[in-house]
mmCIF file of C-alpha atoms in Angstrom:
data_model
loop_
_atom_site.group_PDB
_atom_site.id
_atom_site.type_symbol
_atom_site.label_atom_id
_atom_site.label_comp_id
_atom_site.label_asym_id
_atom_site.label_seq_id
_atom_site.Cartn_x
_atom_site.Cartn_y
_atom_site.Cartn_z
ATOM 1 C CA MET U 13 27.572 99.268 -75.482
ATOM 2 C CA GLY U 14 24.162 99.597 -77.048
ATOM 3 C CA ASN U 15 24.380 96.995 -79.803
ATOM 4 C CA THR U 16 21.002 96.248 -81.317
ATOM 5 C CA LEU U 17 19.782 92.693 -81.098
ATOM 6 C CA PRO U 18 16.239 91.715 -82.175
ATOM 7 C CA GLN U 19 14.441 89.753 -79.526
ATOM 8 C CA SER U 20 11.350 87.609 -79.612
ATOM 9 C CA ASN U 21 11.228 86.567 -75.990
ATOM 10 C CA PRO U 22 10.981 88.845 -72.920
ATOM 11 C CA THR U 23 13.246 88.608 -69.896
ATOM 12 C CA ARG U 24 12.998 85.921 -67.290
ATOM 13 C CA PRO U 25 13.277 87.733 -63.955
ATOM 14 C CA VAL U 26 14.531 85.630 -61.087
ATOM 15 C CA ALA U 27 12.098 85.982 -58.235
ATOM 16 C CA THR U 28 14.603 85.446 -55.489
ATOM 17 C CA THR U 29 14.426 88.725 -53.679
ATOM 18 C CA THR U 30 15.623 88.612 -50.116
ATOM 19 C CA THR U 31 15.961 91.167 -47.394
ATOM 20 C CA ALA U 32 18.396 91.579 -44.591
ATOM 21 C CA THR U 33 18.699 93.947 -41.716
ATOM 22 C CA SER U 34 21.684 96.230 -42.074
ATOM 23 C CA SER U 35 24.207 96.110 -39.315
ATOM 24 C CA VAL U 36 24.316 98.933 -36.815
ATOM 25 C CA THR U 37 27.009 101.436 -37.705
ATOM 26 C CA THR U 38 29.198 102.493 -34.811
ATOM 27 C CA LYS U 39 31.807 105.174 -34.466
ATOM 28 C CA ASP U 40 34.486 102.603 -33.856
ATOM 29 C CA GLU U 41 36.732 102.543 -36.914
ATOM 30 C CA SER U 42 37.647 98.889 -36.652
ATOM 31 C CA SER U 43 33.972 97.875 -36.809
ATOM 32 C CA GLN U 44 33.223 100.383 -39.547
ATOM 33 C CA TYR U 45 35.998 98.953 -41.678
ATOM 34 C CA PRO U 46 36.328 95.274 -40.725
ATOM 35 C CA LYS U 47 39.204 93.343 -42.205
ATOM 36 C CA LEU U 48 38.259 91.850 -45.543
ATOM 37 C CA LYS U 49 38.202 88.088 -45.703
ATOM 38 C CA LYS U 50 39.867 87.138 -48.963
ATOM 39 C CA SER U 51 37.988 85.183 -51.575
ATOM 40 C CA ARG U 52 38.624 81.475 -51.285
ATOM 41 C CA SER U 53 39.341 81.439 -54.993
ATOM 42 C CA LEU U 54 42.450 83.529 -54.456
ATOM 43 C CA ARG U 55 45.687 82.746 -52.708
ATOM 44 C CA GLU U 56 46.445 84.763 -49.598
ATOM 45 C CA TYR U 57 48.899 87.483 -50.450
ATOM 46 C CA THR U 58 50.891 89.894 -48.311
ATOM 47 C CA ARG U 59 49.666 93.396 -47.712
ATOM 48 C CA SER U 60 51.130 96.115 -45.556
ATOM 49 C CA THR U 61 49.436 97.042 -42.288
ATOM 50 C CA SER U 62 46.255 98.969 -42.907
ATOM 51 C CA LEU U 63 45.964 102.557 -41.809
ATOM 52 C CA ILE U 64 42.419 101.819 -40.728
ATOM 53 C CA ASN U 65 43.656 99.769 -37.812
ATOM 54 C CA SER U 66 46.059 102.481 -36.723
ATOM 55 C CA SER U 67 44.306 105.692 -37.753
ATOM 56 C CA SER U 68 42.620 106.019 -34.361
ATOM 57 C CA ASN U 69 46.032 106.917 -33.036
ATOM 58 C CA ASN U 70 47.334 109.970 -34.898
ATOM 59 C CA SER U 71 50.866 109.363 -33.678
ATOM 60 C CA THR U 72 51.029 106.043 -35.523
ATOM 61 C CA LYS U 73 49.121 107.035 -38.651
ATOM 62 C CA ARG U 74 50.769 105.910 -41.849
ATOM 63 C CA ASN U 75 51.371 108.810 -44.161
ATOM 64 C CA ILE U 76 49.301 108.624 -47.332
ATOM 65 C CA SER U 77 50.477 111.402 -49.593
ATOM 66 C CA LEU U 78 47.918 113.490 -51.462
ATOM 67 C CA PRO U 79 50.124 114.819 -54.266
ATOM 68 C CA ARG U 80 49.336 117.762 -56.441
ATOM 69 C CA PRO U 81 48.857 117.329 -60.190
ATOM 70 C CA ARG U 82 51.413 115.106 -61.893
ATOM 71 C CA SER U 83 49.983 115.822 -65.347
ATOM 72 C CA MET U 84 49.551 119.076 -67.209
ATOM 73 C CA ALA U 85 46.162 120.565 -66.410
ATOM 74 C CA PRO U 86 43.689 120.489 -69.319
ATOM 75 C CA THR U 87 42.375 123.790 -70.618
ATOM 76 C CA ASP U 88 39.288 122.782 -72.590
ATOM 77 C CA ALA U 89 36.847 122.510 -69.660
ATOM 78 C CA GLU U 90 36.351 123.464 -66.021
ATOM 79 C CA ILE U 91 38.556 121.648 -63.482
ATOM 80 C CA ILE U 92 37.035 120.742 -60.111
ATOM 81 C CA ASP U 93 39.460 119.933 -57.302
ATOM 82 C CA ILE U 94 37.711 117.268 -55.250
ATOM 83 C CA ARG U 95 40.247 117.296 -52.429
ATOM 84 C CA ALA U 96 39.698 121.049 -51.971
ATOM 85 C CA LEU U 97 35.956 120.464 -51.787
ATOM 86 C CA ARG U 98 36.334 117.730 -49.180
ATOM 87 C CA CYS U 99 39.001 119.253 -46.972
ATOM 88 C CA ALA U 100 38.329 122.989 -47.137
ATOM 89 C CA LEU U 101 34.586 123.282 -46.704
ATOM 90 C CA PRO U 102 33.179 126.464 -45.137
ATOM 91 C CA SER U 103 32.191 125.962 -41.510
ATOM 92 C CA THR U 104 28.502 126.589 -42.258
ATOM 93 C CA GLU U 105 28.383 123.673 -44.706
ATOM 94 C CA HIS U 106 30.385 120.967 -42.974
ATOM 95 C CA PRO U 107 28.282 118.155 -41.483
ATOM 96 C CA LEU U 108 30.363 117.972 -38.333
ATOM 97 C CA ASP U 109 30.083 121.672 -37.590
ATOM 98 C CA ASN U 110 28.093 122.452 -34.451
ATOM 99 C CA GLY U 111 28.520 126.192 -34.661
ATOM 100 C CA ILE U 112 31.689 126.231 -32.570
ATOM 101 C CA SER U 113 34.183 124.409 -34.776
ATOM 102 C CA THR U 114 36.917 126.388 -36.433
ATOM 103 C CA THR U 115 37.927 126.143 -40.053
ATOM 104 C CA THR U 116 41.166 124.411 -39.041
ATOM 105 C CA THR U 117 39.262 121.749 -37.128
ATOM 106 C CA ILE U 118 36.948 121.229 -40.052
ATOM 107 C CA ASN U 119 39.818 120.860 -42.491
ATOM 108 C CA ASN U 120 41.508 118.305 -40.247
ATOM 109 C CA GLU U 121 38.265 116.371 -39.800
ATOM 110 C CA GLY U 122 37.601 116.326 -43.533
ATOM 111 C CA GLU U 123 41.116 115.161 -44.307
ATOM 112 C CA ASN U 124 40.995 112.465 -41.626
ATOM 113 C CA GLN U 125 37.821 111.061 -43.140
ATOM 114 C CA LEU U 126 39.387 111.215 -46.579
ATOM 115 C CA LEU U 127 42.463 109.332 -45.348
ATOM 116 C CA LYS U 128 40.265 106.602 -43.881
ATOM 117 C CA GLN U 129 38.517 106.116 -47.193
ATOM 118 C CA LEU U 130 41.771 106.164 -49.135
ATOM 119 C CA ASP U 131 43.270 103.591 -46.819
ATOM 120 C CA TYR U 132 40.300 101.306 -47.332
ATOM 121 C CA ILE U 133 40.881 101.600 -51.079
ATOM 122 C CA TYR U 134 44.592 100.853 -50.647
ATOM 123 C CA SER U 135 43.773 97.820 -48.508
ATOM 124 C CA CYS U 136 41.710 96.318 -51.337
ATOM 125 C CA VAL U 137 44.458 96.207 -53.954
ATOM 126 C CA ARG U 138 47.604 94.166 -54.253
ATOM 127 C CA LYS U 139 50.805 95.872 -53.134
ATOM 128 C CA ASP U 140 53.453 93.349 -54.185
ATOM 129 C CA LYS U 141 53.672 92.787 -57.931
ATOM 130 C CA GLY U 142 56.223 90.016 -57.780
ATOM 131 C CA LEU U 143 58.819 89.287 -60.444
ATOM 132 C CA PHE U 144 56.397 87.556 -62.811
ATOM 133 C CA GLY U 145 53.852 90.315 -62.299
ATOM 134 C CA MET U 146 56.343 93.025 -63.211
ATOM 135 C CA MET U 147 57.363 91.079 -66.312
ATOM 136 C CA THR U 148 53.762 90.774 -67.522
ATOM 137 C CA GLU U 149 52.336 94.076 -66.275
ATOM 138 C CA ASN U 150 51.919 95.600 -69.740
ATOM 139 C CA ILE U 151 50.222 92.474 -71.079
ATOM 140 C CA GLN U 152 47.841 92.296 -68.131
ATOM 141 C CA SER U 153 46.992 95.984 -68.399
ATOM 142 C CA LYS U 154 46.294 95.665 -72.126
ATOM 143 C CA HIS U 155 43.885 92.755 -71.706
ATOM 144 C CA ILE U 156 42.118 93.982 -68.567
ATOM 145 C CA PHE U 157 41.604 97.663 -69.381
ATOM 146 C CA SER U 158 41.813 97.753 -73.206
ATOM 147 C CA ASN U 159 41.993 101.546 -72.863
ATOM 148 C CA HIS U 160 43.644 101.949 -76.278
ATOM 149 C CA GLU U 161 40.923 100.030 -78.096
ATOM 150 C CA PRO U 162 39.337 100.665 -80.508
ATOM 151 C CA GLU U 163 41.630 102.763 -82.701
ATOM 152 C CA ASN U 164 41.568 106.500 -81.930
ATOM 153 C CA THR U 165 39.803 105.735 -78.661
ATOM 154 C CA HIS U 166 41.257 108.874 -77.062
ATOM 155 C CA THR U 167 39.216 111.018 -79.432
ATOM 156 C CA LEU U 168 35.620 111.680 -78.449
ATOM 157 C CA ASP U 169 33.325 110.888 -81.361
ATOM 158 C CA ARG U 170 30.096 112.483 -80.149
ATOM 159 C CA THR U 171 28.720 114.655 -77.365
ATOM 160 C CA PRO U 172 25.528 114.416 -75.283
ATOM 161 C CA GLU U 173 24.156 117.373 -77.222
ATOM 162 C CA GLU U 174 23.857 115.154 -80.303
ATOM 163 C CA PHE U 175 21.565 112.908 -78.243
ATOM 164 C CA HIS U 176 19.471 115.900 -77.099
ATOM 165 C CA MET U 177 20.817 115.876 -73.544
ATOM 166 C CA ASP U 178 21.855 118.976 -71.610
ATOM 167 C CA TYR U 179 25.360 118.583 -70.242
ATOM 168 C CA GLU U 180 28.610 120.080 -68.997
ATOM 169 C CA SER U 181 32.050 118.780 -69.942
ATOM 170 C CA ILE U 182 34.248 118.868 -66.821
ATOM 171 C CA TYR U 183 37.472 117.518 -65.366
ATOM 172 C CA LEU U 184 37.615 116.129 -61.848
ATOM 173 C CA GLN U 185 40.993 116.472 -60.191
ATOM 174 C CA THR U 186 41.427 113.233 -58.294
ATOM 175 C CA LEU U 187 42.791 112.745 -54.814
ATOM 176 C CA ASP U 188 46.144 111.657 -56.279
ATOM 177 C CA GLY U 189 46.502 114.426 -58.816
ATOM 178 C CA GLU U 190 45.057 113.070 -62.072
ATOM 179 C CA PHE U 191 42.458 114.818 -64.236
ATOM 180 C CA ILE U 192 39.403 112.709 -64.979
ATOM 181 C CA HIS U 193 37.191 113.799 -67.854
ATOM 182 C CA ALA U 194 33.458 113.531 -67.259
ATOM 183 C CA TYR U 195 30.092 114.517 -68.648
ATOM 184 C CA TRP U 196 27.628 115.943 -66.136
ATOM 185 C CA ILE U 197 24.294 115.332 -67.882
ATOM 186 C CA TYR U 198 21.181 116.893 -66.390
ATOM 187 C CA HIS U 199 17.550 117.684 -67.099
ATOM 188 C CA ALA U 200 17.303 121.426 -67.623
ATOM 189 C CA ASN U 201 13.761 121.548 -66.243
ATOM 190 C CA ASN U 202 15.018 120.048 -62.951
ATOM 191 C CA ILE U 203 18.034 122.302 -62.559
ATOM 192 C CA THR U 204 16.664 123.920 -59.386
ATOM 193 C CA SER U 205 15.939 120.579 -57.714
ATOM 194 C CA ILE U 206 19.173 118.700 -58.464
ATOM 195 C CA PRO U 207 19.773 117.635 -54.811
ATOM 196 C CA THR U 208 16.467 115.736 -54.770
ATOM 197 C CA THR U 209 16.504 114.461 -58.351
ATOM 198 C CA THR U 210 17.600 110.887 -58.926
ATOM 199 C CA THR U 211 21.194 110.894 -60.168
ATOM 200 C CA LEU U 212 23.005 107.997 -61.814
ATOM 201 C CA LEU U 213 26.771 107.524 -61.472
ATOM 202 C CA TYR U 214 27.673 105.503 -64.576
ATOM 203 C CA LEU U 215 30.879 103.400 -64.380
ATOM 204 C CA HIS U 216 31.571 101.882 -67.781
ATOM 205 C CA GLY U 217 33.470 98.745 -68.715
ATOM 206 C CA ALA U 218 36.820 98.204 -70.431
ATOM 207 C CA GLY U 219 37.723 99.779 -73.746
ATOM 208 C CA GLY U 220 36.458 102.887 -75.502
ATOM 209 C CA ASN U 221 35.504 106.149 -73.832
ATOM 210 C CA ILE U 222 32.450 107.986 -72.565
ATOM 211 C CA SER U 223 31.396 109.116 -76.049
ATOM 212 C CA HIS U 224 30.921 105.451 -77.004
ATOM 213 C CA ARG U 225 28.416 104.989 -74.158
ATOM 214 C CA LEU U 226 26.138 107.923 -74.950
ATOM 215 C CA GLU U 227 23.542 105.852 -76.772
ATOM 216 C CA VAL U 228 23.105 103.688 -73.679
ATOM 217 C CA VAL U 229 23.296 106.698 -71.360
ATOM 218 C CA ARG U 230 20.383 108.247 -73.245
ATOM 219 C CA LEU U 231 18.267 105.175 -72.440
ATOM 220 C CA PHE U 232 18.859 105.731 -68.712
ATOM 221 C CA TYR U 233 18.342 109.480 -69.118
ATOM 222 C CA GLU U 234 14.928 108.988 -70.735
ATOM 223 C CA ASN U 235 13.637 105.881 -68.972
ATOM 224 C CA LEU U 236 14.731 106.712 -65.418
ATOM 225 C CA HIS U 237 14.409 110.473 -65.979
ATOM 226 C CA CYS U 238 17.580 110.986 -63.995
ATOM 227 C CA ASN U 239 20.668 113.170 -64.072
ATOM 228 C CA ILE U 240 23.824 111.265 -65.000
ATOM 229 C CA LEU U 241 27.514 111.587 -64.251
ATOM 230 C CA ILE U 242 29.669 109.433 -66.517
ATOM 231 C CA ILE U 243 33.452 109.434 -66.207
ATOM 232 C CA ASP U 244 36.405 108.188 -68.186
ATOM 233 C CA TYR U 245 38.851 106.454 -65.857
ATOM 234 C CA ARG U 246 42.459 107.596 -65.904
ATOM 235 C CA GLY U 247 44.093 106.639 -69.189
ATOM 236 C CA PHE U 248 40.712 106.427 -70.948
ATOM 237 C CA GLY U 249 39.451 109.028 -73.410
ATOM 238 C CA LYS U 250 40.718 112.491 -72.497
ATOM 239 C CA SER U 251 41.591 111.616 -68.899
ATOM 240 C CA SER U 252 45.219 111.846 -67.808
ATOM 241 C CA GLY U 253 47.381 109.064 -66.380
ATOM 242 C CA SER U 254 47.431 105.291 -66.887
ATOM 243 C CA PRO U 255 44.793 102.845 -65.644
ATOM 244 C CA SER U 256 45.342 100.608 -62.627
ATOM 245 C CA GLU U 257 43.078 98.878 -60.147
ATOM 246 C CA LEU U 258 43.931 101.407 -57.447
ATOM 247 C CA GLY U 259 43.474 104.287 -59.892
ATOM 248 C CA LEU U 260 40.020 103.174 -61.018
ATOM 249 C CA TYR U 261 38.868 102.894 -57.405
ATOM 250 C CA ILE U 262 40.110 106.427 -56.674
ATOM 251 C CA ASP U 263 38.431 107.731 -59.831
ATOM 252 C CA ALA U 264 35.075 106.289 -58.752
ATOM 253 C CA GLN U 265 35.454 107.794 -55.271
ATOM 254 C CA THR U 266 36.272 111.144 -56.874
ATOM 255 C CA ALA U 267 33.124 110.977 -59.010
ATOM 256 C CA TYR U 268 30.971 110.110 -55.991
ATOM 257 C CA ASP U 269 32.491 113.011 -54.040
ATOM 258 C CA TYR U 270 31.663 115.368 -56.914
ATOM 259 C CA LEU U 271 27.993 114.476 -56.599
ATOM 260 C CA ILE U 272 28.002 114.844 -52.825
ATOM 261 C CA TYR U 273 30.212 117.889 -52.314
ATOM 262 C CA LYS U 274 29.821 119.856 -55.544
ATOM 263 C CA GLN U 275 26.291 119.112 -56.741
ATOM 264 C CA LYS U 276 25.045 118.547 -53.161
ATOM 265 C CA ILE U 277 23.118 115.442 -54.235
ATOM 266 C CA LEU U 278 21.521 113.623 -51.332
ATOM 267 C CA PRO U 279 22.957 110.081 -50.975
ATOM 268 C CA GLU U 280 19.393 108.786 -50.886
ATOM 269 C CA HIS U 281 18.975 109.967 -54.483
ATOM 270 C CA ILE U 282 22.191 108.496 -55.931
ATOM 271 C CA ILE U 283 22.178 105.322 -58.011
ATOM 272 C CA VAL U 284 25.552 103.720 -58.710
ATOM 273 C CA PHE U 285 25.617 101.708 -61.925
ATOM 274 C CA GLY U 286 28.547 99.595 -63.097
ATOM 275 C CA THR U 287 28.839 97.244 -66.038
ATOM 276 C CA SER U 288 31.466 94.509 -66.498
ATOM 277 C CA LEU U 289 34.762 95.982 -65.240
ATOM 278 C CA GLY U 290 32.741 98.949 -64.017
ATOM 279 C CA ALA U 291 30.647 96.582 -61.889
ATOM 280 C CA SER U 292 33.792 95.639 -59.960
ATOM 281 C CA VAL U 293 34.536 99.336 -59.472
ATOM 282 C CA ALA U 294 30.947 99.967 -58.350
ATOM 283 C CA ILE U 295 31.142 97.086 -55.861
ATOM 284 C CA GLN U 296 34.314 98.573 -54.410
ATOM 285 C CA LEU U 297 32.694 102.006 -54.116
ATOM 286 C CA VAL U 298 29.511 100.959 -52.294
ATOM 287 C CA SER U 299 31.331 98.473 -50.049
ATOM 288 C CA ASP U 300 32.676 101.512 -48.183
ATOM 289 C CA PRO U 301 30.012 102.293 -45.530
ATOM 290 C CA LEU U 302 30.638 106.036 -45.902
ATOM 291 C CA ASN U 303 29.485 105.935 -49.528
ATOM 292 C CA ARG U 304 25.738 105.660 -49.003
ATOM 293 C CA VAL U 305 23.469 105.374 -52.046
ATOM 294 C CA LYS U 306 19.839 104.718 -52.915
ATOM 295 C CA VAL U 307 20.608 101.564 -54.880
ATOM 296 C CA ALA U 308 23.570 99.907 -56.597
ATOM 297 C CA ILE U 309 23.174 98.162 -59.960
ATOM 298 C CA PHE U 310 25.758 95.609 -61.110
ATOM 299 C CA GLU U 311 25.513 94.490 -64.733
ATOM 300 C CA ASN U 312 27.436 91.377 -65.854
ATOM 301 C CA ALA U 313 29.671 91.401 -62.793
ATOM 302 C CA PHE U 314 32.558 88.954 -62.379
ATOM 303 C CA ILE U 315 34.166 87.496 -59.265
ATOM 304 C CA SER U 316 37.824 88.320 -59.892
ATOM 305 C CA VAL U 317 40.462 88.547 -62.617
ATOM 306 C CA PRO U 318 42.040 85.157 -61.717
ATOM 307 C CA GLU U 319 38.616 83.499 -61.981
ATOM 308 C CA ILE U 320 38.077 85.060 -65.409
ATOM 309 C CA ALA U 321 41.525 83.814 -66.451
ATOM 310 C CA LYS U 322 40.624 80.298 -65.334
ATOM 311 C CA TYR U 323 37.398 80.538 -67.330
ATOM 312 C CA PHE U 324 39.092 81.596 -70.567
ATOM 313 C CA LEU U 325 42.397 79.727 -70.245
ATOM 314 C CA THR U 326 40.993 76.269 -69.697
ATOM 315 C CA TYR U 327 44.284 74.671 -70.703
ATOM 316 C CA ALA U 328 45.999 76.547 -67.876
ATOM 317 C CA LYS U 329 43.216 76.049 -65.335
ATOM 318 C CA SER U 330 45.180 73.566 -63.227
ATOM 319 C CA VAL U 331 48.234 75.827 -63.198
ATOM 320 C CA ILE U 332 46.217 78.896 -62.227
ATOM 321 C CA GLY U 333 44.405 76.841 -59.616
ATOM 322 C CA VAL U 334 47.718 76.027 -57.962
ATOM 323 C CA THR U 335 49.409 79.402 -58.273
ATOM 324 C CA LYS U 336 46.180 81.309 -57.507
ATOM 325 C CA SER U 337 46.993 85.035 -57.573
ATOM 326 C CA ILE U 338 50.782 84.786 -57.782
ATOM 327 C CA GLY U 339 51.107 86.304 -61.247
ATOM 328 C CA PHE U 340 48.166 88.699 -61.166
ATOM 329 C CA ILE U 341 48.816 92.373 -60.492
ATOM 330 C CA TYR U 342 45.176 93.442 -60.806
ATOM 331 C CA LEU U 343 42.725 91.294 -58.859
ATOM 332 C CA PHE U 344 39.393 93.176 -58.807
ATOM 333 C CA ASP U 345 38.360 90.636 -56.195
ATOM 334 C CA SER U 346 34.665 91.413 -55.628
ATOM 335 C CA LEU U 347 33.608 88.381 -53.610
ATOM 336 C CA PRO U 348 34.767 89.562 -50.156
ATOM 337 C CA LYS U 349 33.472 93.082 -50.837
ATOM 338 C CA VAL U 350 29.878 92.163 -51.682
ATOM 339 C CA ARG U 351 29.575 90.625 -48.215
ATOM 340 C CA ARG U 352 29.998 94.129 -46.762
ATOM 341 C CA ILE U 353 27.422 95.865 -48.964
ATOM 342 C CA GLU U 354 24.319 97.034 -47.111
ATOM 343 C CA CYS U 355 22.548 99.195 -49.689
ATOM 344 C CA PRO U 356 19.807 97.751 -51.946
ATOM 345 C CA CYS U 357 21.348 95.930 -54.912
ATOM 346 C CA ILE U 358 20.269 94.800 -58.368
ATOM 347 C CA TYR U 359 22.244 92.189 -60.305
ATOM 348 C CA LEU U 360 21.717 91.933 -64.060
ATOM 349 C CA THR U 361 23.124 89.181 -66.263
ATOM 350 C CA GLY U 362 22.774 87.990 -69.844
ATOM 351 C CA LEU U 363 22.571 84.229 -70.229
ATOM 352 C CA LEU U 364 24.310 84.423 -73.619
ATOM 353 C CA ASP U 365 27.203 86.544 -72.364
ATOM 354 C CA PRO U 366 30.381 85.128 -73.989
ATOM 355 C CA ILE U 367 32.704 87.043 -71.643
ATOM 356 C CA ILE U 368 31.263 86.841 -68.116
ATOM 357 C CA PRO U 369 29.711 83.469 -67.173
ATOM 358 C CA THR U 370 26.327 83.761 -65.498
ATOM 359 C CA TRP U 371 27.385 81.679 -62.502
ATOM 360 C CA MET U 372 29.770 84.452 -61.425
ATOM 361 C CA THR U 373 26.952 86.971 -61.147
ATOM 362 C CA ASN U 374 24.862 84.383 -59.302
ATOM 363 C CA THR U 375 27.699 83.741 -56.860
ATOM 364 C CA LEU U 376 28.101 87.440 -56.095
ATOM 365 C CA TYR U 377 24.344 87.817 -55.691
ATOM 366 C CA ASN U 378 24.155 84.923 -53.242
ATOM 367 C CA GLU U 379 26.996 86.381 -51.165
ATOM 368 C CA THR U 380 25.378 89.837 -50.875
ATOM 369 C CA ARG U 381 23.547 88.783 -47.739
ATOM 370 C CA SER U 382 23.787 92.050 -45.798
ATOM 371 C CA ALA U 383 21.991 94.113 -48.428
ATOM 372 C CA LYS U 384 18.723 95.666 -47.286
ATOM 373 C CA LYS U 385 17.106 94.390 -50.468
ATOM 374 C CA ARG U 386 18.468 92.535 -53.495
ATOM 375 C CA HIS U 387 17.234 91.046 -56.732
ATOM 376 C CA LEU U 388 18.726 89.151 -59.660
ATOM 377 C CA PHE U 389 17.353 89.567 -63.176
ATOM 378 C CA GLU U 390 18.415 87.161 -65.914
ATOM 379 C CA TYR U 391 17.954 87.899 -69.612
ATOM 380 C CA PRO U 392 17.806 84.708 -71.719
ATOM 381 C CA PHE U 393 18.902 86.435 -74.935
ATOM 382 C CA GLY U 394 21.161 89.002 -73.337
ATOM 383 C CA LYS U 395 24.825 89.185 -74.279
ATOM 384 C CA HIS U 396 27.585 91.331 -72.817
ATOM 385 C CA ASN U 397 26.806 94.814 -74.144
ATOM 386 C CA ASP U 398 23.111 94.782 -75.018
ATOM 387 C CA LEU U 399 21.165 94.287 -71.797
ATOM 388 C CA PRO U 400 19.676 97.835 -71.764
ATOM 389 C CA ILE U 401 17.784 97.074 -74.993
ATOM 390 C CA MET U 402 16.326 93.864 -73.611
ATOM 391 C CA PRO U 403 12.531 93.851 -73.108
ATOM 392 C CA GLU U 404 11.488 94.777 -69.568
ATOM 393 C CA TYR U 405 15.019 95.911 -68.639
ATOM 394 C CA PHE U 406 13.912 99.320 -67.386
ATOM 395 C CA ASP U 407 10.589 97.977 -66.140
ATOM 396 C CA ASN U 408 12.566 95.688 -63.848
ATOM 397 C CA LEU U 409 14.655 98.603 -62.572
ATOM 398 C CA HIS U 410 11.558 100.723 -62.009
ATOM 399 C CA SER U 411 9.726 98.001 -60.116
ATOM 400 C CA PHE U 412 12.670 97.399 -57.791
ATOM 401 C CA ILE U 413 13.344 101.084 -57.122
ATOM 402 C CA ASN U 414 9.668 101.917 -56.570
ATOM 403 C CA GLU U 415 9.442 99.234 -53.889
ATOM 404 C CA LEU U 416 12.206 100.819 -51.827
ATOM 405 C CA PRO U 417 11.079 102.628 -48.676
ATOM 406 C CA THR U 418 10.903 106.416 -48.878
ATOM 407 C CA ILE U 419 13.595 108.272 -46.928
ATOM 408 C CA LYS U 420 12.222 110.669 -44.333
ATOM 409 C CA SER U 421 12.800 114.297 -45.224
ATOM 410 C CA SER U 422 14.034 115.102 -41.689
ATOM 411 C CA THR U 423 17.280 113.311 -42.416
ATOM 412 C CA GLU U 424 17.906 114.798 -45.830
ATOM 413 C CA GLN U 425 19.795 117.952 -44.830
ATOM 414 C CA GLU U 426 22.044 115.995 -42.487
ATOM 415 C CA SER U 427 22.755 113.504 -45.272
ATOM 416 C CA VAL U 428 23.939 116.020 -47.854
ATOM 417 C CA LEU U 429 27.539 115.902 -46.672
ATOM 418 C CA ARG U 430 27.317 112.732 -44.567
#
């Protein structure tokens, strides 16, 4: 990220902003988590019965284990147990507490909500690898995640301090027992008003680690004047474990929960930003109606892994078109998820991107019909990793965000913990 590229022509924003009225949220779980309609570009594949459809009946609830750490705990920074924050909140801080609930009730309520969100994540990934998938799993993982590239990628080259940013190095203990390394970057002069300061959750793309994104992070830090949480997914940088589609989704949920439950950031002040592979992770995160945010920004987003394979492997296009998703373990199928997104959305794409074709971003944008507000910005000279240095990039973000309606303060305290 952050490659310099001299430009002589400003951006060409696409003035195709549309609005839509968000659907009314009900307490019924089946309506809150409707069954995802698979992308037409993918072959229907078998999944086990979703807990969401059965979680209303505790006697039939499928057991999703929440294991304790499977890796040795790191010792070079503070560890924050996200599950403990979510499921063991004091009664005075829990959003469902009416003054009469006991701690046991609160713990059960928090864990039930957590199980619902985990089951939604599980329902969005492929369960059956298949024989061909198991045979090619290492190859697929290498090309999709590239978490061992470049050389020495598990060593952090620089810190936010070198870019004049105040920060804390922390580990987030995920809901399935991994330790995710993160930088919590903040403005020291706003330390007392963190809950009402705009905060950016940065979900990076494949390859490298968080130290390689600091130059770009500084641009957001200075231009949006926001606090930033940037994480390394499992298997990236100093984080434990190995990357997988399911794992990346859990890591993003863990990061969001850190902002909500640890830093007490109001959802109305959270911006979720994802680029490339991170855009797919961001789409997954905000497609869950419980993860409310101010705005979601998707940079160079793609439809799905099979569609990317068809784009690159033109000689195998007919074969992939017939077999669809048979051989793919990791799908990152964003098309059905964007149809569920209700928060304001920004799509950003570079017309010279050699990796993600522009039509994929356009397709996702056109399918995000339930969003309260949406906009697509195209950058004629933008490539895959240099959009933040394009002229008017941050002006476009500012103009969109400033046009969003102001959230009434009466709802802020209730929103802190959903």
